[in-house]
Coordinates of N, CA and C in Angstrom, one line a residue:
X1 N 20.8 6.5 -5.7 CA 21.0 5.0 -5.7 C 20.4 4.5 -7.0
X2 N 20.8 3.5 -7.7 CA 20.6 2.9 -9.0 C 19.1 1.9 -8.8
X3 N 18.4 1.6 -9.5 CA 18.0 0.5 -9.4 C 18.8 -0.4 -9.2
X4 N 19.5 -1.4 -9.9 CA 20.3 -2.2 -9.1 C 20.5 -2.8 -7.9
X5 N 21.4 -1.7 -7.5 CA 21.6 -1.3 -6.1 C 20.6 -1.4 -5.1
X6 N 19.2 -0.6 -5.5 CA 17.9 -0.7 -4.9 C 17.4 -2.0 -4.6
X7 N 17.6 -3.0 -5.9 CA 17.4 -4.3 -6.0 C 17.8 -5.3 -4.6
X8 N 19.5 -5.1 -4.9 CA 20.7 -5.5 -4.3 C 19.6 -5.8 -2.5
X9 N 19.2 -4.1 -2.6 CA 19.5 -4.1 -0.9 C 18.1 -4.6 -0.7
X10 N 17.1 -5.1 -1.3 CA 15.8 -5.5 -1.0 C 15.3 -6.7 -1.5
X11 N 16.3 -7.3 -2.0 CA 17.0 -8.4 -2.2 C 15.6 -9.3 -3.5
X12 N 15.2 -8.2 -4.4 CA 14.4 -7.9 -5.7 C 15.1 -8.4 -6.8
X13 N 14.7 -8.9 -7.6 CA 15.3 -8.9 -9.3 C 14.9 -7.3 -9.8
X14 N 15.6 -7.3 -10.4 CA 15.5 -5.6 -11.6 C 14.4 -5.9 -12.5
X15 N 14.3 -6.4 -13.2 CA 12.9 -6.7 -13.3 C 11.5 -6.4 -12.6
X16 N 11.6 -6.8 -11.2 CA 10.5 -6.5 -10.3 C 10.7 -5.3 -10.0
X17 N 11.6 -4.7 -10.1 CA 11.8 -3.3 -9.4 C 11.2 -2.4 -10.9
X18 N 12.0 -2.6 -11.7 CA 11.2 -1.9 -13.4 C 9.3 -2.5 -13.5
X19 N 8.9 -3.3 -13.4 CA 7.7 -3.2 -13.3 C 7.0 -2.4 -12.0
X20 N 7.9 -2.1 -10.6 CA 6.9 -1.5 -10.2 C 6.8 -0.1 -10.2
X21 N 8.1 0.0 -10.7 CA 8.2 1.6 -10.9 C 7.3 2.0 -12.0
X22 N 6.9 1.5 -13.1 CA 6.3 1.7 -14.0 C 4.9 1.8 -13.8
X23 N 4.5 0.9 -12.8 CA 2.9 0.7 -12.4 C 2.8 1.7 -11.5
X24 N 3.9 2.4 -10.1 CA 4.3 3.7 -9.5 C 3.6 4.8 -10.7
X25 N 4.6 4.8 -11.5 CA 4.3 5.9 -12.1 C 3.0 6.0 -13.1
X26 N 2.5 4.9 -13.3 CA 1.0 5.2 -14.0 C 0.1 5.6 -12.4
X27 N 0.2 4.8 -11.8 CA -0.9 5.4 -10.8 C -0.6 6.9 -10.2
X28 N 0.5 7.4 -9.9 CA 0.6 8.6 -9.5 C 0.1 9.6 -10.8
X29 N 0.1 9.2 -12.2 CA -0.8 10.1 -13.1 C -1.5 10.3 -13.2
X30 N -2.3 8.5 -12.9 CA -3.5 8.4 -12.9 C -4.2 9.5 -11.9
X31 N -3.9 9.8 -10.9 CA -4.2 10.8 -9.3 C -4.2 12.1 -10.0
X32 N -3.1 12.5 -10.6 CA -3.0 13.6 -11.6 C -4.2 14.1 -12.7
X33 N -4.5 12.3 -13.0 CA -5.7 12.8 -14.3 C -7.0 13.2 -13.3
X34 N -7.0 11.7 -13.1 CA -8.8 11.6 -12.5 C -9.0 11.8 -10.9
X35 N -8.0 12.0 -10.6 CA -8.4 12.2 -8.5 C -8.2 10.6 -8.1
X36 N -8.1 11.2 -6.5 CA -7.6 10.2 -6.0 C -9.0 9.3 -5.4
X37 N -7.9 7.6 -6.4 CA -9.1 6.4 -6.2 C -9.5 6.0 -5.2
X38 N -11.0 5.2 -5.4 CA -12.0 4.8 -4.7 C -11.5 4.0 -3.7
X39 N -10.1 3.0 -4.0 CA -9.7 2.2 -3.7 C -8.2 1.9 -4.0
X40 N -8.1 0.9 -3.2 CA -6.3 1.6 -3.0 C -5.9 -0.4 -3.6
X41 N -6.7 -1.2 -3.8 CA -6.5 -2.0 -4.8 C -5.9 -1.7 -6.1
X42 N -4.7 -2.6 -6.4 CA -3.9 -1.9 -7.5 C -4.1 -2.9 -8.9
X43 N -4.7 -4.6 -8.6 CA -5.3 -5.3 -9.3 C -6.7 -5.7 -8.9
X44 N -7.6 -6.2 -9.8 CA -8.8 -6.6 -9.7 C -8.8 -8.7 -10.2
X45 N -9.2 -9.5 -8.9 CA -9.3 -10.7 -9.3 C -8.0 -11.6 -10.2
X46 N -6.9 -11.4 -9.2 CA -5.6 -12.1 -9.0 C -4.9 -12.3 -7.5
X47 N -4.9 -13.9 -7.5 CA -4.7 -13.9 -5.7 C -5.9 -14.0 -4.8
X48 N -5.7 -14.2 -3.6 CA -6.6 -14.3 -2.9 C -7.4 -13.1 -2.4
X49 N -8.5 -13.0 -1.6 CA -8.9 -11.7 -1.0 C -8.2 -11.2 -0.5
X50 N -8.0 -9.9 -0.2 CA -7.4 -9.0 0.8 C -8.4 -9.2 1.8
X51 N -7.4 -9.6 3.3 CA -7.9 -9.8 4.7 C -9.0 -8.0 4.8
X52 N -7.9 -7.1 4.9 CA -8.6 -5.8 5.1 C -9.1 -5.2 4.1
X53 N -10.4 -5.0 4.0 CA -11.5 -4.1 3.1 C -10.8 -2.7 3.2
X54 N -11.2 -1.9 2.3 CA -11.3 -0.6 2.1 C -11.6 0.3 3.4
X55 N -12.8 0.1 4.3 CA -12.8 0.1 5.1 C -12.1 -0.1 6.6
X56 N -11.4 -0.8 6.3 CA -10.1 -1.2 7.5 C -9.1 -0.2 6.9
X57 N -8.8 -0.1 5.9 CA -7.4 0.6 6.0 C -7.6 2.2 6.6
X58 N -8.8 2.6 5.8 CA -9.1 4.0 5.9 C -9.0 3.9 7.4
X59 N -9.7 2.8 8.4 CA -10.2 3.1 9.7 C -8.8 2.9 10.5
X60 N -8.1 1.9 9.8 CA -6.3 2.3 10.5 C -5.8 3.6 10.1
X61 N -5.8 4.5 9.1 CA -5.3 5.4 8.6 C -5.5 6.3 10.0
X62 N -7.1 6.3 10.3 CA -7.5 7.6 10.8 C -7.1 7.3 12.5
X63 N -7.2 6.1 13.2 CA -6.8 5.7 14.0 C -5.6 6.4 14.4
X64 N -4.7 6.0 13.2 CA -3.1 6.6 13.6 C -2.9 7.5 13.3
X65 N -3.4 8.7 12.3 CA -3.4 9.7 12.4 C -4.0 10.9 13.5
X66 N -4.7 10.6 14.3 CA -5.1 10.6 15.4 C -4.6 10.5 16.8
X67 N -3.5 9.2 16.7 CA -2.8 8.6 17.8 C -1.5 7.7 16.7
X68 N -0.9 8.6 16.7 CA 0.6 8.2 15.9 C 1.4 7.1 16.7
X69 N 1.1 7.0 18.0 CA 2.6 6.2 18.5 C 1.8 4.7 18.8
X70 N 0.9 4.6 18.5 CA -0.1 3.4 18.8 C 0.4 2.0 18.5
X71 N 1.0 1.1 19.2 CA 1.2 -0.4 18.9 C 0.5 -1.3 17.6
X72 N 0.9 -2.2 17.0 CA 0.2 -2.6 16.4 C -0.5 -3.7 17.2
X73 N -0.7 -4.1 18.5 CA -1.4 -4.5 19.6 C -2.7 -3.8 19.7
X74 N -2.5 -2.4 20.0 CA -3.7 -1.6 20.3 C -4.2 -1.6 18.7
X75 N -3.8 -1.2 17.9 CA -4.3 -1.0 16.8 C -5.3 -2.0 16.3
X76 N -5.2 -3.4 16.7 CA -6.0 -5.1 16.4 C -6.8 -4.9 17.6
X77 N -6.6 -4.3 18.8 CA -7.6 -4.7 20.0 C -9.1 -3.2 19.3
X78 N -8.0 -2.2 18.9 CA -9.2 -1.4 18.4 C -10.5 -1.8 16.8
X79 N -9.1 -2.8 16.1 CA -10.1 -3.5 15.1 C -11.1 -4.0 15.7
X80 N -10.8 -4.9 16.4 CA -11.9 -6.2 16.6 C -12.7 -5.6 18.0
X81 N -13.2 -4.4 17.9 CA -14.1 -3.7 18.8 C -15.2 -4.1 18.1

């Protein structure tokens, strides 16, 4: 499939799709050079906070790795334990 096309169906400018492939591919190097980051933030101090800390994601991660077929129901009743 073309960028374009990619564009087309996710209904992106080509533009947005070329910048994120580019930012794609520096971070997958970056993992290559220095190991995989501290944090899965891809900018620093643009936008508002992120609702879920570093901590939440890992603790979804492991959640559904764990228990794969899990609602995203259960998954918020297990957050807010």
């Amino acid at each position: 499939m073309s960028i374009g096309e990619a564009c087309r169906k996710v209904e992106r400018s080509k533009s947005t799709a070329i910048r994120k492939v580019k930012r794609w591919n520096q971070m997958t190097s970056e993992v290559v050079e220095k190991g995989f980051p501290d944090s899965i933030a891809t900018t620093l101090g643009k936008g508002r906070p992120a609702i879920l800390k570093d901590e939440h994601t890992v603790f979804i991660f492991e959640l559904l790795a764990n228990e794969p077929t899990l609602t995203v129901e259960a998954v918020t009743d297990n957050m807010s334990k």
